[in-house]
Amino acid sequence: MPEPGPRMNGFSLGELCWLFCCPPCPSRIAAKLAFLPPEPTYTVLAPEQRGPGPGAPGAAAPAPAPAPAASPAPAAEEGAGPGACSLHLSERADWQYSQRELDAVEVFFSRTARDNRLGCMFVRCAPSSRYTLLFSHGNAVDLGQMCSFYIGLGSRINCNIFSYDYSGYGVSSGRPSEKNLYADIDAAWQALRTRYGVSPENIILYGQSIGTVPTVDLASRIDKISKVTSPVLVIHGTEDEVIDFSHGLAMYERCPRAVEPLWVEGAGHNDIELYAQYLERLKQFISHELPNS
């Protein structure tokens, strides 16, 4: 039997956190999908490493090869204050906003229980918002590529977004593995709680594709979605070419507190966020279903 997860003030993480996931079933995805970390699209620099230019693409040199990018100076480790490090994006990050929006993105490093250095990002999209998304992104991307999406998503659903790169992705050290996924999200959770003081009841866990694996583990501490006791919104495209739609149905049926799911007709694995109903359903979930649950 697995050991029970940590409890805070008498409540478990599953009871304190809000949760919504984009399928597939987490107990199978890690075994079926290969990890595909891309070449890093960003670097994180400590104050003494900063150049004179801003961090937007075109003003900074492209991200170096993976090994140097994953070896920042010790001053950039956990313990440095928010904003102490600077984010520099390569052209491949496809940044879509101005320097003003980039200045609202905070980056730093944390350390996992498996002794990997974890690149973390906090995007202040809505400073007065009650909720913060702890976003576990999909495969084959890193924080640099996701940064523009986070700003657009957070501003539209009125949430701040905290995210991290898995071990072996972006500037995070180590190698990607299922065990490291669990240690990575643990470190991200602790950083969000201690560094920014976000209460557990105000954290929404968001798992995108392979990110469902650590998301469900954090909420339940076992590999069955049926043990998650918080409200769950399942989103899946009916024409998903990577993970069959049946996974979304199975997850919905196993969740004891699942809310009305969103089955996006015609959506595939990588374009579901482009459909209007995606944002509208998230807004409804955050604005109405969570406060009344």
C-alpha positions as YAML, in Angstrom:
chain: A
units: angstrom
residues:
- id: 1
  name: MET
  ca: [0.00, 0.00, 0.00]
- id: 2
  name: PRO
  ca: [1.36, 3.47, -0.81]
- id: 3
  name: GLU
  ca: [2.04, 5.80, 2.08]
- id: 4
  name: PRO
  ca: [-0.53, 8.56, 2.54]
- id: 5
  name: GLY
  ca: [0.40, 11.92, 1.11]
- id: 6
  name: PRO
  ca: [1.31, 14.90, 3.26]
- id: 7
  name: ARG
  ca: [-1.47, 16.74, 5.03]
- id: 8
  name: MET
  ca: [-1.75, 20.44, 5.81]
- id: 9
  name: ASN
  ca: [-3.90, 21.58, 8.73]
- id: 10
  name: GLY
  ca: [-5.64, 18.23, 8.69]
- id: 11
  name: PHE
  ca: [-6.42, 18.25, 4.99]
- id: 12
  name: SER
  ca: [-4.79, 16.30, 2.17]
- id: 13
  name: LEU
  ca: [-3.51, 17.90, -1.01]
- id: 14
  name: GLY
  ca: [-6.39, 16.30, -2.89]
- id: 15
  name: GLU
  ca: [-8.87, 17.96, -0.55]
- id: 16
  name: LEU
  ca: [-7.19, 21.36, -0.65]
- id: 17
  name: CYS
  ca: [-6.32, 21.68, -4.31]
- id: 18
  name: TRP
  ca: [-8.56, 22.27, -7.29]
- id: 19
  name: LEU
  ca: [-7.70, 20.06, -10.24]
- id: 20
  name: PHE
  ca: [-8.35, 19.89, -13.92]
- id: 21
  name: CYS
  ca: [-6.50, 17.79, -16.48]
- id: 22
  name: CYS
  ca: [-6.20, 17.29, -20.19]
- id: 23
  name: PRO
  ca: [-6.10, 13.48, -20.56]
- id: 24
  name: PRO
  ca: [-4.81, 10.73, -21.11]
- id: 25
  name: CYS
  ca: [-5.08, 8.36, -18.15]
- id: 26
  name: PRO
  ca: [-1.98, 9.09, -16.07]
- id: 27
  name: SER
  ca: [-1.24, 5.49, -15.13]
- id: 28
  name: ARG
  ca: [-0.47, 4.66, -18.77]
- id: 29
  name: ILE
  ca: [0.89, 7.77, -20.43]
- id: 30
  name: ALA
  ca: [4.42, 7.70, -18.99]
- id: 31
  name: ALA
  ca: [4.94, 4.14, -20.21]
- id: 32
  name: LYS
  ca: [3.53, 4.77, -23.68]
- id: 33
  name: LEU
  ca: [5.09, 8.12, -24.60]
- id: 34
  name: ALA
  ca: [8.80, 8.74, -24.97]
- id: 35
  name: PHE
  ca: [10.16, 11.87, -23.34]
- id: 36
  name: LEU
  ca: [11.10, 14.40, -26.01]
- id: 37
  name: PRO
  ca: [12.90, 17.36, -24.43]
- id: 38
  name: PRO
  ca: [13.61, 20.00, -27.08]
- id: 39
  name: GLU
  ca: [16.81, 21.97, -27.43]
- id: 40
  name: PRO
  ca: [16.43, 24.75, -24.82]
- id: 41
  name: THR
  ca: [14.78, 27.92, -26.11]
- id: 42
  name: TYR
  ca: [15.81, 30.11, -23.19]
- id: 43
  name: THR
  ca: [18.46, 30.81, -20.59]
- id: 44
  name: VAL
  ca: [18.19, 32.00, -17.01]
- id: 45
  name: LEU
  ca: [20.89, 34.38, -15.82]
- id: 46
  name: ALA
  ca: [21.83, 35.49, -12.32]
- id: 47
  name: PRO
  ca: [22.35, 39.26, -11.82]
- id: 48
  name: GLU
  ca: [26.12, 39.09, -12.35]
- id: 49
  name: GLN
  ca: [25.60, 37.22, -15.64]
- id: 50
  name: ARG
  ca: [23.22, 39.72, -17.22]
- id: 51
  name: GLY
  ca: [24.15, 41.59, -20.36]
- id: 52
  name: PRO
  ca: [23.11, 45.14, -21.21]
- id: 53
  name: GLY
  ca: [20.20, 44.18, -23.47]
- id: 54
  name: PRO
  ca: [16.62, 43.15, -22.61]
- id: 55
  name: GLY
  ca: [15.48, 39.55, -22.59]
- id: 56
  name: ALA
  ca: [13.17, 39.60, -25.60]
- id: 57
  name: PRO
  ca: [14.23, 37.73, -28.76]
- id: 58
  name: GLY
  ca: [16.58, 39.71, -30.94]
- id: 59
  name: ALA
  ca: [18.11, 41.51, -27.99]
- id: 60
  name: ALA
  ca: [19.85, 38.49, -26.53]
- id: 61
  name: ALA
  ca: [22.03, 35.80, -27.99]
- id: 62
  name: PRO
  ca: [20.30, 32.51, -28.81]
- id: 63
  name: ALA
  ca: [20.14, 29.91, -26.05]
- id: 64
  name: PRO
  ca: [23.35, 27.86, -25.81]
- id: 65
  name: ALA
  ca: [23.60, 24.11, -26.11]
- id: 66
  name: PRO
  ca: [21.77, 22.06, -23.46]
- id: 67
  name: ALA
  ca: [24.78, 21.41, -21.21]
- id: 68
  name: PRO
  ca: [25.76, 25.06, -20.62]
- id: 69
  name: ALA
  ca: [22.11, 26.11, -20.32]
- id: 70
  name: ALA
  ca: [21.61, 23.62, -17.52]
- id: 71
  name: SER
  ca: [24.63, 24.87, -15.56]
- id: 72
  name: PRO
  ca: [23.76, 28.33, -14.19]
- id: 73
  name: ALA
  ca: [25.83, 30.09, -11.58]
- id: 74
  name: PRO
  ca: [25.18, 29.08, -7.94]
- id: 75
  name: ALA
  ca: [23.65, 32.50, -7.24]
- id: 76
  name: ALA
  ca: [20.69, 31.53, -9.43]
- id: 77
  name: GLU
  ca: [19.78, 28.62, -7.17]
- id: 78
  name: GLU
  ca: [16.84, 28.55, -4.76]
- id: 79
  name: GLY
  ca: [17.02, 31.21, -2.08]
- id: 80
  name: ALA
  ca: [17.56, 34.14, -4.43]
- id: 81
  name: GLY
  ca: [14.70, 36.63, -4.16]
- id: 82
  name: PRO
  ca: [11.94, 36.85, -6.77]
- id: 83
  name: GLY
  ca: [13.14, 38.72, -9.83]
- id: 84
  name: ALA
  ca: [16.81, 38.13, -9.03]
- id: 85
  name: CYS
  ca: [17.30, 36.13, -12.23]
- id: 86
  name: SER
  ca: [16.55, 37.27, -15.76]
- id: 87
  name: LEU
  ca: [14.93, 35.35, -18.61]
- id: 88
  name: HIS
  ca: [16.50, 35.43, -22.07]
- id: 89
  name: LEU
  ca: [14.54, 33.89, -24.94]
- id: 90
  name: SER
  ca: [15.87, 32.61, -28.25]
- id: 91
  name: GLU
  ca: [14.08, 33.18, -31.55]
- id: 92
  name: ARG
  ca: [12.73, 29.63, -31.36]
- id: 93
  name: ALA
  ca: [10.70, 30.57, -28.28]
- id: 94
  name: ASP
  ca: [8.43, 32.55, -30.64]
- id: 95
  name: TRP
  ca: [7.80, 35.35, -28.13]
- id: 96
  name: GLN
  ca: [4.61, 37.23, -29.09]
- id: 97
  name: TYR
  ca: [4.50, 40.11, -26.64]
- id: 98
  name: SER
  ca: [6.51, 43.19, -25.65]
- id: 99
  name: GLN
  ca: [9.22, 43.76, -23.07]
- id: 100
  name: ARG
  ca: [6.54, 44.96, -20.64]
- id: 101
  name: GLU
  ca: [4.92, 41.53, -20.53]
- id: 102
  name: LEU
  ca: [8.32, 39.85, -20.30]
- id: 103
  name: ASP
  ca: [9.11, 41.94, -17.23]
- id: 104
  name: ALA
  ca: [6.10, 40.33, -15.51]
- id: 105
  name: VAL
  ca: [7.70, 36.88, -15.87]
- id: 106
  name: GLU
  ca: [9.83, 35.76, -12.93]
- id: 107
  name: VAL
  ca: [12.28, 32.87, -13.23]
- id: 108
  name: PHE
  ca: [14.39, 31.08, -10.65]
- id: 109
  name: PHE
  ca: [15.76, 27.66, -9.72]
- id: 110
  name: SER
  ca: [14.58, 25.19, -7.11]
- id: 111
  name: ARG
  ca: [16.02, 21.82, -6.08]
- id: 112
  name: THR
  ca: [14.14, 18.51, -6.18]
- id: 113
  name: ALA
  ca: [14.31, 15.67, -3.67]
- id: 114
  name: ARG
  ca: [16.25, 13.73, -6.31]
- id: 115
  name: ASP
  ca: [18.85, 16.52, -6.36]
- id: 116
  name: ASN
  ca: [18.00, 17.94, -9.76]
- id: 117
  name: ARG
  ca: [18.01, 21.68, -10.41]
- id: 118
  name: LEU
  ca: [14.52, 22.77, -11.50]
- id: 119
  name: GLY
  ca: [13.82, 25.76, -13.73]
- id: 120
  name: CYS
  ca: [10.67, 27.54, -12.49]
- id: 121
  name: MET
  ca: [8.56, 30.38, -13.90]
- id: 122
  name: PHE
  ca: [5.91, 32.60, -12.32]
- id: 123
  name: VAL
  ca: [3.78, 34.65, -14.72]
- id: 124
  name: ARG
  ca: [1.85, 37.52, -13.11]
- id: 125
  name: CYS
  ca: [-1.08, 37.71, -15.49]
- id: 126
  name: ALA
  ca: [-3.67, 38.88, -12.94]
- id: 127
  name: PRO
  ca: [-2.11, 40.24, -9.72]
- id: 128
  name: SER
  ca: [-5.51, 40.61, -8.00]
- id: 129
  name: SER
  ca: [-6.67, 37.11, -8.92]
- id: 130
  name: ARG
  ca: [-7.51, 34.58, -6.20]
- id: 131
  name: TYR
  ca: [-6.22, 31.59, -8.16]
- id: 132
  name: THR
  ca: [-2.85, 30.47, -9.50]
- id: 133
  name: LEU
  ca: [-2.48, 27.63, -11.99]
- id: 134
  name: LEU
  ca: [0.32, 25.16, -11.27]
- id: 135
  name: PHE
  ca: [0.79, 24.23, -14.92]
- id: 136
  name: SER
  ca: [2.56, 21.00, -15.95]
- id: 137
  name: HIS
  ca: [3.14, 21.37, -19.68]
- id: 138
  name: GLY
  ca: [3.12, 18.79, -22.44]
- id: 139
  name: ASN
  ca: [5.93, 16.89, -24.13]
- id: 140
  name: ALA
  ca: [8.50, 18.30, -26.58]
- id: 141
  name: VAL
  ca: [8.25, 21.89, -25.27]
- id: 142
  name: ASP
  ca: [9.96, 23.95, -22.59]
- id: 143
  name: LEU
  ca: [9.16, 27.09, -20.59]
- id: 144
  name: GLY
  ca: [10.54, 29.36, -23.29]
- id: 145
  name: GLN
  ca: [8.10, 28.03, -25.85]
- id: 146
  name: MET
  ca: [5.20, 28.05, -23.38]
- id: 147
  name: CYS
  ca: [5.78, 31.54, -22.01]
- id: 148
  name: SER
  ca: [3.65, 33.42, -24.56]
- id: 149
  name: PHE
  ca: [0.85, 30.90, -24.17]
- id: 150
  name: TYR
  ca: [0.88, 31.34, -20.39]
- id: 151
  name: ILE
  ca: [0.47, 35.10, -20.68]
- id: 152
  name: GLY
  ca: [-2.41, 34.76, -23.14]
- id: 153
  name: LEU
  ca: [-4.14, 32.05, -21.12]
- id: 154
  name: GLY
  ca: [-3.73, 33.69, -17.74]
- id: 155
  name: SER
  ca: [-4.96, 37.07, -18.92]
- id: 156
  name: ARG
  ca: [-8.06, 35.51, -20.48]
- id: 157
  name: ILE
  ca: [-9.08, 33.37, -17.49]
- id: 158
  name: ASN
  ca: [-7.86, 35.89, -14.88]
- id: 159
  name: CYS
  ca: [-5.28, 33.63, -13.20]
- id: 160
  name: ASN
  ca: [-1.58, 33.82, -12.49]
- id: 161
  name: ILE
  ca: [0.43, 30.88, -13.78]
- id: 162
  name: PHE
  ca: [3.30, 29.00, -12.16]
- id: 163
  name: SER
  ca: [5.13, 26.44, -14.27]
- id: 164
  name: TYR
  ca: [8.36, 24.47, -14.33]
- id: 165
  name: ASP
  ca: [10.48, 22.42, -16.70]
- id: 166
  name: TYR
  ca: [10.80, 18.70, -16.06]
- id: 167
  name: SER
  ca: [14.21, 17.26, -15.26]
- id: 168
  name: GLY
  ca: [16.17, 17.24, -18.52]
- id: 169
  name: TYR
  ca: [13.95, 19.91, -20.12]
- id: 170
  name: GLY
  ca: [14.94, 23.53, -20.67]
- id: 171
  name: VAL
  ca: [17.42, 24.63, -18.00]
- id: 172
  name: SER
  ca: [16.46, 21.85, -15.57]
- id: 173
  name: SER
  ca: [19.23, 19.35, -14.86]
- id: 174
  name: GLY
  ca: [18.98, 15.56, -14.72]
- id: 175
  name: ARG
  ca: [17.19, 13.17, -17.05]
- id: 176
  name: PRO
  ca: [13.46, 12.87, -17.72]
- id: 177
  name: SER
  ca: [11.79, 9.91, -16.04]
- id: 178
  name: GLU
  ca: [8.51, 9.09, -14.33]
- id: 179
  name: LYS
  ca: [10.10, 9.24, -10.87]
- id: 180
  name: ASN
  ca: [11.66, 12.58, -11.67]
- id: 181
  name: LEU
  ca: [8.27, 13.91, -12.81]
- id: 182
  name: TYR
  ca: [6.89, 13.30, -9.33]
- id: 183
  name: ALA
  ca: [9.90, 14.91, -7.63]
- id: 184
  name: ASP
  ca: [9.72, 17.84, -10.05]
- id: 185
  name: ILE
  ca: [6.12, 18.73, -9.28]
- id: 186
  name: ASP
  ca: [6.76, 18.32, -5.55]
- id: 187
  name: ALA
  ca: [9.52, 20.92, -5.76]
- id: 188
  name: ALA
  ca: [7.34, 23.20, -7.87]
- id: 189
  name: TRP
  ca: [4.49, 22.91, -5.35]
- id: 190
  name: GLN
  ca: [6.79, 23.77, -2.46]
- id: 191
  name: ALA
  ca: [8.27, 26.72, -4.33]
- id: 192
  name: LEU
  ca: [4.83, 28.11, -5.12]
- id: 193
  name: ARG
  ca: [3.73, 27.73, -1.51]
- id: 194
  name: THR
  ca: [6.84, 29.07, 0.21]
- id: 195
  name: ARG
  ca: [8.18, 31.61, -2.26]
- id: 196
  name: TYR
  ca: [4.88, 33.25, -3.20]
- id: 197
  name: GLY
  ca: [2.73, 32.32, -0.22]
- id: 198
  name: VAL
  ca: [-0.14, 30.93, -2.30]
- id: 199
  name: SER
  ca: [-2.60, 28.99, -0.14]
- id: 200
  name: PRO
  ca: [-3.36, 25.41, -1.23]
- id: 201
  name: GLU
  ca: [-7.05, 26.18, -1.67]
- id: 202
  name: ASN
  ca: [-6.12, 28.83, -4.23]
- id: 203
  name: ILE
  ca: [-3.96, 26.55, -6.39]
- id: 204
  name: ILE
  ca: [-5.42, 24.94, -9.51]
- id: 205
  name: LEU
  ca: [-3.43, 21.94, -10.76]
- id: 206
  name: TYR
  ca: [-3.34, 21.84, -14.57]
- id: 207
  name: GLY
  ca: [-1.91, 18.85, -16.43]
- id: 208
  name: GLN
  ca: [-1.43, 19.07, -20.18]
- id: 209
  name: SER
  ca: [-0.85, 15.76, -21.97]
- id: 210
  name: ILE
  ca: [2.16, 14.14, -20.26]
- id: 211
  name: GLY
  ca: [1.78, 16.75, -17.53]
- id: 212
  name: THR
  ca: [-1.28, 14.82, -16.35]
- id: 213
  name: VAL
  ca: [1.08, 12.24, -14.83]
- id: 214
  name: PRO
  ca: [2.66, 14.45, -12.14]
- id: 215
  name: THR
  ca: [-0.53, 16.47, -11.71]
- id: 216
  name: VAL
  ca: [-2.67, 13.51, -10.70]
- id: 217
  name: ASP
  ca: [0.14, 12.09, -8.57]
- id: 218
  name: LEU
  ca: [0.41, 15.33, -6.59]
- id: 219
  name: ALA
  ca: [-3.32, 15.43, -5.99]
- id: 220
  name: SER
  ca: [-3.76, 11.78, -5.05]
- id: 221
  name: ARG
  ca: [-0.35, 10.22, -4.28]
- id: 222
  name: ILE
  ca: [-1.45, 7.05, -6.07]
- id: 223
  name: ASP
  ca: [-1.87, 6.12, -9.71]
- id: 224
  name: LYS
  ca: [-5.69, 6.01, -9.82]
- id: 225
  name: ILE
  ca: [-7.73, 9.06, -10.74]
- id: 226
  name: SER
  ca: [-10.59, 7.68, -8.61]
- id: 227
  name: LYS
  ca: [-8.72, 8.74, -5.46]
- id: 228
  name: VAL
  ca: [-8.67, 12.42, -6.37]
- id: 229
  name: THR
  ca: [-11.26, 14.09, -4.14]
- id: 230
  name: SER
  ca: [-11.14, 17.62, -5.54]
- id: 231
  name: PRO
  ca: [-13.31, 18.94, -8.40]
- id: 232
  name: VAL
  ca: [-11.97, 17.77, -11.76]
- id: 233
  name: LEU
  ca: [-12.58, 19.20, -15.22]
- id: 234
  name: VAL
  ca: [-11.56, 16.81, -18.00]
- id: 235
  name: ILE
  ca: [-10.88, 18.27, -21.46]
- id: 236
  name: HIS
  ca: [-10.21, 16.15, -24.55]
- id: 237
  name: GLY
  ca: [-10.44, 16.52, -28.31]
- id: 238
  name: THR
  ca: [-12.56, 13.94, -30.09]
- id: 239
  name: GLU
  ca: [-10.02, 13.62, -32.92]
- id: 240
  name: ASP
  ca: [-6.90, 13.31, -30.75]
- id: 241
  name: GLU
  ca: [-4.35, 11.54, -32.94]
- id: 242
  name: VAL
  ca: [-1.86, 10.90, -30.10]
- id: 243
  name: ILE
  ca: [-4.02, 9.81, -27.16]
- id: 244
  name: ASP
  ca: [-7.30, 8.15, -28.00]
- id: 245
  name: PHE
  ca: [-10.48, 9.90, -26.92]
- id: 246
  name: SER
  ca: [-11.38, 6.84, -24.85]
- id: 247
  name: HIS
  ca: [-8.76, 7.91, -22.28]
- id: 248
  name: GLY
  ca: [-10.65, 11.10, -21.62]
- id: 249
  name: LEU
  ca: [-13.91, 9.23, -21.20]
- id: 250
  name: ALA
  ca: [-12.29, 6.75, -18.82]
- id: 251
  name: MET
  ca: [-10.79, 9.51, -16.70]
- id: 252
  name: TYR
  ca: [-14.13, 11.31, -16.47]
- id: 253
  name: GLU
  ca: [-15.96, 8.14, -15.46]
- id: 254
  name: ARG
  ca: [-13.44, 7.37, -12.69]
- id: 255
  name: CYS
  ca: [-13.42, 10.82, -11.08]
- id: 256
  name: PRO
  ca: [-15.75, 10.89, -8.07]
- id: 257
  name: ARG
  ca: [-16.12, 14.69, -8.27]
- id: 258
  name: ALA
  ca: [-15.86, 15.29, -12.00]
- id: 259
  name: VAL
  ca: [-17.73, 18.33, -13.27]
- id: 260
  name: GLU
  ca: [-19.28, 18.52, -16.73]
- id: 261
  name: PRO
  ca: [-16.42, 17.60, -19.12]
- id: 262
  name: LEU
  ca: [-15.48, 19.39, -22.30]
- id: 263
  name: TRP
  ca: [-15.32, 17.16, -25.36]
- id: 264
  name: VAL
  ca: [-14.05, 19.42, -28.15]
- id: 265
  name: GLU
  ca: [-15.52, 18.15, -31.39]
- id: 266
  name: GLY
  ca: [-12.88, 17.87, -34.13]
- id: 267
  name: ALA
  ca: [-9.95, 18.93, -31.92]
- id: 268
  name: GLY
  ca: [-6.66, 17.03, -32.05]
- id: 269
  name: HIS
  ca: [-3.89, 16.64, -29.50]
- id: 270
  name: ASN
  ca: [-2.09, 19.93, -30.15]
- id: 271
  name: ASP
  ca: [-4.79, 22.38, -31.21]
- id: 272
  name: ILE
  ca: [-7.45, 22.10, -28.52]
- id: 273
  name: GLU
  ca: [-6.51, 25.49, -27.03]
- id: 274
  name: LEU
  ca: [-7.45, 27.16, -30.33]
- id: 275
  name: TYR
  ca: [-11.14, 26.36, -29.94]
- id: 276
  name: ALA
  ca: [-13.33, 29.05, -28.39]
- id: 277
  name: GLN
  ca: [-15.11, 26.62, -26.07]
- id: 278
  name: TYR
  ca: [-11.79, 25.76, -24.40]
- id: 279
  name: LEU
  ca: [-11.40, 29.21, -22.83]
- id: 280
  name: GLU
  ca: [-15.10, 29.58, -22.13]
- id: 281
  name: ARG
  ca: [-15.21, 26.28, -20.24]
- id: 282
  name: LEU
  ca: [-12.15, 27.17, -18.16]
- id: 283
  name: LYS
  ca: [-13.66, 30.53, -17.26]
- id: 284
  name: GLN
  ca: [-16.87, 28.86, -16.14]
- id: 285
  name: PHE
  ca: [-14.97, 26.29, -14.08]
- id: 286
  name: ILE
  ca: [-12.82, 28.89, -12.32]
- id: 287
  name: SER
  ca: [-15.42, 31.61, -11.89]
- id: 288
  name: HIS
  ca: [-18.48, 29.55, -10.93]
- id: 289
  name: GLU
  ca: [-17.86, 25.87, -10.22]
- id: 290
  name: LEU
  ca: [-14.82, 26.20, -7.97]
- id: 291
  name: PRO
  ca: [-16.21, 28.90, -5.65]
- id: 292
  name: ASN
  ca: [-19.44, 26.92, -5.23]
- id: 293
  name: SER
  ca: [-17.90, 23.49, -4.74]
...
